[in-house]
mmCIF file of C-alpha atoms in Angstrom:
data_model
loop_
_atom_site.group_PDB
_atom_site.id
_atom_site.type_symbol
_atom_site.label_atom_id
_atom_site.label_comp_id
_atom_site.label_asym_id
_atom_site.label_seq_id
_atom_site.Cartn_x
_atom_site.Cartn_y
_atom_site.Cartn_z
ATOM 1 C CA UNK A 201 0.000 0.000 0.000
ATOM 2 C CA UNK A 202 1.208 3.283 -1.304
ATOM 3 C CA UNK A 203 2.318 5.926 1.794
ATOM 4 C CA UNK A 204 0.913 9.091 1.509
ATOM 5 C CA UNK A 205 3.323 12.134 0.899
ATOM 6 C CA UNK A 206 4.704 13.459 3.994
ATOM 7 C CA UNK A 207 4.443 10.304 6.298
ATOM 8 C CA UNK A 208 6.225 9.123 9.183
ATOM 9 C CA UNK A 209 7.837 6.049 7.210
ATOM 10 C CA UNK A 210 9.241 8.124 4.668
ATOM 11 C CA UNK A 211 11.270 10.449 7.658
ATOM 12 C CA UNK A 212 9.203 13.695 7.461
ATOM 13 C CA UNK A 213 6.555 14.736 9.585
ATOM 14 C CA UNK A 214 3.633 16.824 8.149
ATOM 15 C CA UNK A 215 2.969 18.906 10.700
ATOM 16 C CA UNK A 216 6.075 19.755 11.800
ATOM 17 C CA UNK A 217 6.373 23.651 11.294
ATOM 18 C CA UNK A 218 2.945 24.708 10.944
ATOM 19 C CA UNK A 219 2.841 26.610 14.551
ATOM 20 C CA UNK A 220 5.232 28.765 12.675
ATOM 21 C CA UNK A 221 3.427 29.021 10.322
ATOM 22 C CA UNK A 222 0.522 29.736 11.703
ATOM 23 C CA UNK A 223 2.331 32.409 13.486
ATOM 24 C CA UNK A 224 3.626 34.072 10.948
ATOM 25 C CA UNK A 225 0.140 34.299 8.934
ATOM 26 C CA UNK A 226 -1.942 35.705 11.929
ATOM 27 C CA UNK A 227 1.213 38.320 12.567
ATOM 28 C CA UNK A 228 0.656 39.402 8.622
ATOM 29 C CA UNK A 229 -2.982 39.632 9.290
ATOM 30 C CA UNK A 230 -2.708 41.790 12.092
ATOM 31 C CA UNK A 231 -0.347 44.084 10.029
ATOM 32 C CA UNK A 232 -2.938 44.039 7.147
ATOM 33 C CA UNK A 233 -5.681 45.090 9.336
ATOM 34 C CA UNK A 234 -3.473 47.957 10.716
ATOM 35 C CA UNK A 235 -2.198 48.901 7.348
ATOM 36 C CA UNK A 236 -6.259 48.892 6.472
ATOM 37 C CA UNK A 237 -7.361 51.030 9.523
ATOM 38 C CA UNK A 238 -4.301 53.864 8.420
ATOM 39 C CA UNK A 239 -5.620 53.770 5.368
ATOM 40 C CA UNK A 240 -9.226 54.382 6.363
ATOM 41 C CA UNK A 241 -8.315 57.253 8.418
ATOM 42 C CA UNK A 242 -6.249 58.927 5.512
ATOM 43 C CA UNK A 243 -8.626 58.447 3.044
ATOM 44 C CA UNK A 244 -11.535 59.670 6.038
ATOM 45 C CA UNK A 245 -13.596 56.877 4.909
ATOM 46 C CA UNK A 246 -16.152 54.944 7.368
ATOM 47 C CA UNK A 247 -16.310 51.091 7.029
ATOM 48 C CA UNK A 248 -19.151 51.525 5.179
ATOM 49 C CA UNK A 249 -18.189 53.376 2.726
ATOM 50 C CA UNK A 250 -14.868 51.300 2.239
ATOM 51 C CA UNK A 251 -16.539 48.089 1.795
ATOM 52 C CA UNK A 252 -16.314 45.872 -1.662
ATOM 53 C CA UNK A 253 -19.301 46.115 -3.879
ATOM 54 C CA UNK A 254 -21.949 43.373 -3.400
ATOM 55 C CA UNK A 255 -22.778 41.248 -6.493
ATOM 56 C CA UNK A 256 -25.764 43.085 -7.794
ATOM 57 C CA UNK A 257 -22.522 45.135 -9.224
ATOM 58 C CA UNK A 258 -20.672 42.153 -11.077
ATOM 59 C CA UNK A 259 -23.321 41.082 -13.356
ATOM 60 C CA UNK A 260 -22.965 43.572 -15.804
ATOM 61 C CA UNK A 261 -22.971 41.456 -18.788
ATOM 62 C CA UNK A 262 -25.333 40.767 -21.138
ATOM 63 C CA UNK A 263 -23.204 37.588 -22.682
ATOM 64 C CA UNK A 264 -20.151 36.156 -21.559
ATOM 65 C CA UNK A 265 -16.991 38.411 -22.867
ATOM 66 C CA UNK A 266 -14.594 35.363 -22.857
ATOM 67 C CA UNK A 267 -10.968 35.422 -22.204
ATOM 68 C CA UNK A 268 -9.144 37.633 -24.680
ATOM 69 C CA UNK A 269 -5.442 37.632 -24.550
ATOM 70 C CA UNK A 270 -2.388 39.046 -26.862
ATOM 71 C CA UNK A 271 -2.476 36.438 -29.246
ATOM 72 C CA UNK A 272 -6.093 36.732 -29.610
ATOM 73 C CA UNK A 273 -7.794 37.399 -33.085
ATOM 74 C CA UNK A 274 -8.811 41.245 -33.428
ATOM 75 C CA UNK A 275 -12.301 39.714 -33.431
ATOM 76 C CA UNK A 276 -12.100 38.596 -30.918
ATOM 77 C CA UNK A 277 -10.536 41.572 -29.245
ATOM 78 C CA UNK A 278 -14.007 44.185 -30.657
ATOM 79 C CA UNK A 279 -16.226 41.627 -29.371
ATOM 80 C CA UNK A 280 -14.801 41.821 -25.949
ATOM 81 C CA UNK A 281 -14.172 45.595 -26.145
ATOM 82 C CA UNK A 282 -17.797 46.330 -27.364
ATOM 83 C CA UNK A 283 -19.245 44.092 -25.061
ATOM 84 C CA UNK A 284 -17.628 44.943 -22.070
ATOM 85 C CA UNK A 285 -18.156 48.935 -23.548
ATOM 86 C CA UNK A 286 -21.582 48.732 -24.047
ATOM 87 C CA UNK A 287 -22.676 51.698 -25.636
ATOM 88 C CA UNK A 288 -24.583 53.184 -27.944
ATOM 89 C CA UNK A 289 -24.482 51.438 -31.691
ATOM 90 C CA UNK A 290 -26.022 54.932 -33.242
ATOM 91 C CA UNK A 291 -23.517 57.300 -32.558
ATOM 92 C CA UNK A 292 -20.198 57.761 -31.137
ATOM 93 C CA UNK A 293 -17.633 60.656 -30.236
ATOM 94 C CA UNK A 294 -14.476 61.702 -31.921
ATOM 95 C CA UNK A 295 -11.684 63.920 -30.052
ATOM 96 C CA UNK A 296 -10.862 67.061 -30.976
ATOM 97 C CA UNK A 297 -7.728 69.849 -30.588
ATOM 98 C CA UNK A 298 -7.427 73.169 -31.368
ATOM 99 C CA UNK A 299 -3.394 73.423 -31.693
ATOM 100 C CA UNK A 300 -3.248 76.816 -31.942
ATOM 101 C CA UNK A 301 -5.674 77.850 -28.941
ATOM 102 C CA UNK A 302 -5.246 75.038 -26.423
ATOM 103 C CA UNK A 303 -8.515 73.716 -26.163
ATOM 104 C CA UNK A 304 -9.802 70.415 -26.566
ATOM 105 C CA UNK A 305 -13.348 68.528 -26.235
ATOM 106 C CA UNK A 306 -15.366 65.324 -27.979
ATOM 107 C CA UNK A 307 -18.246 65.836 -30.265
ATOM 108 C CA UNK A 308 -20.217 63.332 -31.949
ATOM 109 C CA UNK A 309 -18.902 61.464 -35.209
ATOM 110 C CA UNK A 310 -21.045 62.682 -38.055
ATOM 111 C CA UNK A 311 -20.469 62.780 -42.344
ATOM 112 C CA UNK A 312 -18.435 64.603 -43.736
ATOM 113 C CA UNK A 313 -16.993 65.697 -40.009
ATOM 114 C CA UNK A 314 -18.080 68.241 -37.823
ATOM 115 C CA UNK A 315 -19.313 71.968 -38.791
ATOM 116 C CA UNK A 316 -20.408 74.481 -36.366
ATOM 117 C CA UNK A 317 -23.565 76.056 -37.013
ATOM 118 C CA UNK A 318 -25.322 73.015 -38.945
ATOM 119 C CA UNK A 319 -28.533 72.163 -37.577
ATOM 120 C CA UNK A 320 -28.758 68.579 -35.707
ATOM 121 C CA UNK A 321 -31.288 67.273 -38.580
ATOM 122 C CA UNK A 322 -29.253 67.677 -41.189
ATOM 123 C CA UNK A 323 -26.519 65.901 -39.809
ATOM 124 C CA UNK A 324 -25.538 62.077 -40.148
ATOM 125 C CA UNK A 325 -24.522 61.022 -37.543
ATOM 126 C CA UNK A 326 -21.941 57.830 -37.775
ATOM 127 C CA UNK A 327 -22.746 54.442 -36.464
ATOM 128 C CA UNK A 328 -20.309 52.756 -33.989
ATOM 129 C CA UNK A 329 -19.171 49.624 -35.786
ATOM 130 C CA UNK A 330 -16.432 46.951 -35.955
ATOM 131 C CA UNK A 331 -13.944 48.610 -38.031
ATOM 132 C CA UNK A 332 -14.234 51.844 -35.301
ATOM 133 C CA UNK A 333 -13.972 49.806 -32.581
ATOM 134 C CA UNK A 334 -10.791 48.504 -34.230
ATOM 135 C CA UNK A 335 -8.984 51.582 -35.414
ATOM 136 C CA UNK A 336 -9.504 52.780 -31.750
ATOM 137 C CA UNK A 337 -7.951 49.573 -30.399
ATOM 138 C CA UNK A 338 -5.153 50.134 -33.115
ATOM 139 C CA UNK A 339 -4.341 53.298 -31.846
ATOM 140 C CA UNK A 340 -5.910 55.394 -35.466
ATOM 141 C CA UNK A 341 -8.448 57.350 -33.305
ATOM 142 C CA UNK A 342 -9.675 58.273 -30.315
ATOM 143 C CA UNK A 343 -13.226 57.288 -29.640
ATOM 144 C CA UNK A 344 -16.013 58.642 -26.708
ATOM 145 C CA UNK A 345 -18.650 56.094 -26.373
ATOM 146 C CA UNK A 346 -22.320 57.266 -25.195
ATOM 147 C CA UNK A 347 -22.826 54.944 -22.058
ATOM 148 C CA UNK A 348 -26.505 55.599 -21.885
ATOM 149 C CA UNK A 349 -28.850 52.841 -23.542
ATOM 150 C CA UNK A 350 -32.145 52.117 -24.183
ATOM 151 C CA UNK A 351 -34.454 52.184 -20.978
ATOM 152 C CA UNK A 352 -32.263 54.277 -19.327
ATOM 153 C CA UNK A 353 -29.590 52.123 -18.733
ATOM 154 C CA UNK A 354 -26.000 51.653 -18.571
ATOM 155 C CA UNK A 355 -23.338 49.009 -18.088
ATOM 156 C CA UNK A 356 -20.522 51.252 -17.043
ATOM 157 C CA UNK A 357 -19.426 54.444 -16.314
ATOM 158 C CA UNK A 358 -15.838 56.024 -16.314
ATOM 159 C CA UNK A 359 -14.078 59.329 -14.528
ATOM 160 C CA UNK A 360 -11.060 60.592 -14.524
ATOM 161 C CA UNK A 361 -9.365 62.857 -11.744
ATOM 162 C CA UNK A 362 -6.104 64.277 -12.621
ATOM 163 C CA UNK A 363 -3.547 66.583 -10.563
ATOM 164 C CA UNK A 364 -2.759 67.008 -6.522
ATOM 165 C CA UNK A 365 -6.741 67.219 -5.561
ATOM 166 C CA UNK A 366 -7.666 64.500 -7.571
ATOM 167 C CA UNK A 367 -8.892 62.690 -4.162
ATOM 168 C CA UNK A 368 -10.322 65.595 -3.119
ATOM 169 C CA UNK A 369 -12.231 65.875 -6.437
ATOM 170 C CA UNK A 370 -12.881 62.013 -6.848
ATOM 171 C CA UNK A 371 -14.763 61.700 -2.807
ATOM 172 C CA UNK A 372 -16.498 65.217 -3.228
ATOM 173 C CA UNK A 373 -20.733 64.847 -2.673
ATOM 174 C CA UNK A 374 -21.357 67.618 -5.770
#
């Protein structure tokens, strides 16, 4: 009859070490906690509020996205992308830059590009497809997506908080 790994007959015992061990894993516990609790304070945020997000906030898919990785097909790469991006399929937002004054902003992709002063009827605006998604993901443009669906919902939802205040900015109620 085989021995299992770690038996007496073969000259080890298995639980030889584990108060140690044991030890050592409830001293890094107690350092995590207190590494936790500092950060609470700093951050001035109750228990509460610091908690992770219950699962009604996982399921945000409406199909599996699959595993994508580097050697994946770009196919397969959109379809992840536009599922995990769910947006709007009617329109979509192109970046814009003004070189010569500074500014910058996003305004919806329409035909023959965008022209101040022309009414919103007559324009066509472009429908976000595959080959967007892709030159995006290639690096040829850079796309906005309209988060807002049908029924008033939406799948995601993205901000970004840049320079020394950005914590201040990100936790303030307005």
């Amino acid at each position: 009859m085989p021995n299992p790994s770690g038996s007496a007959d073969q000259g080890t015992l298995p639980f030889i070490g584990l108060d140690d061990e044991l030890s050592a894993l409830r001293d890094d516990v107690a350092r995590l906690r207190a590494e936790n609790a500092r950060l609470l304070r700093l951050l001035e945020l109750t228990p509460q509020q610091a908690r992770p997000p219950g699962p009604i906030q996982t399921g945000v898919f409406d199909g599996e996205p699959g595993p994508v990785h580097a050697g994946s097909p770009a196919t397969a790469k959109v379809a992840f992308f536009a599922n995990l991006f769910a947006a709007r399929p009617d329109v979509y937002a192109l970046r814009w830059e003004n070189t010569r004054t500074g500014r910058a902003g996003w305004v919806p992709a329409v035909r023959g590009g965008w022209r101040k002063g022309v009414p919103a009827a007559e324009r066509e605006y472009l429908p976000l497809t595959e080959e967007v998604i892709t030159a995006h993901l290639s690096g040829e443009l850079e796309l906005g997506l309209y988060p807002l669906l049908d029924g008033d919902r939406c799948h995601w939802l993205a901000a970004d908080f840049d320079g020394p205040v950005a914590m201040l900015d990100a936790r303030s109620p307005t």
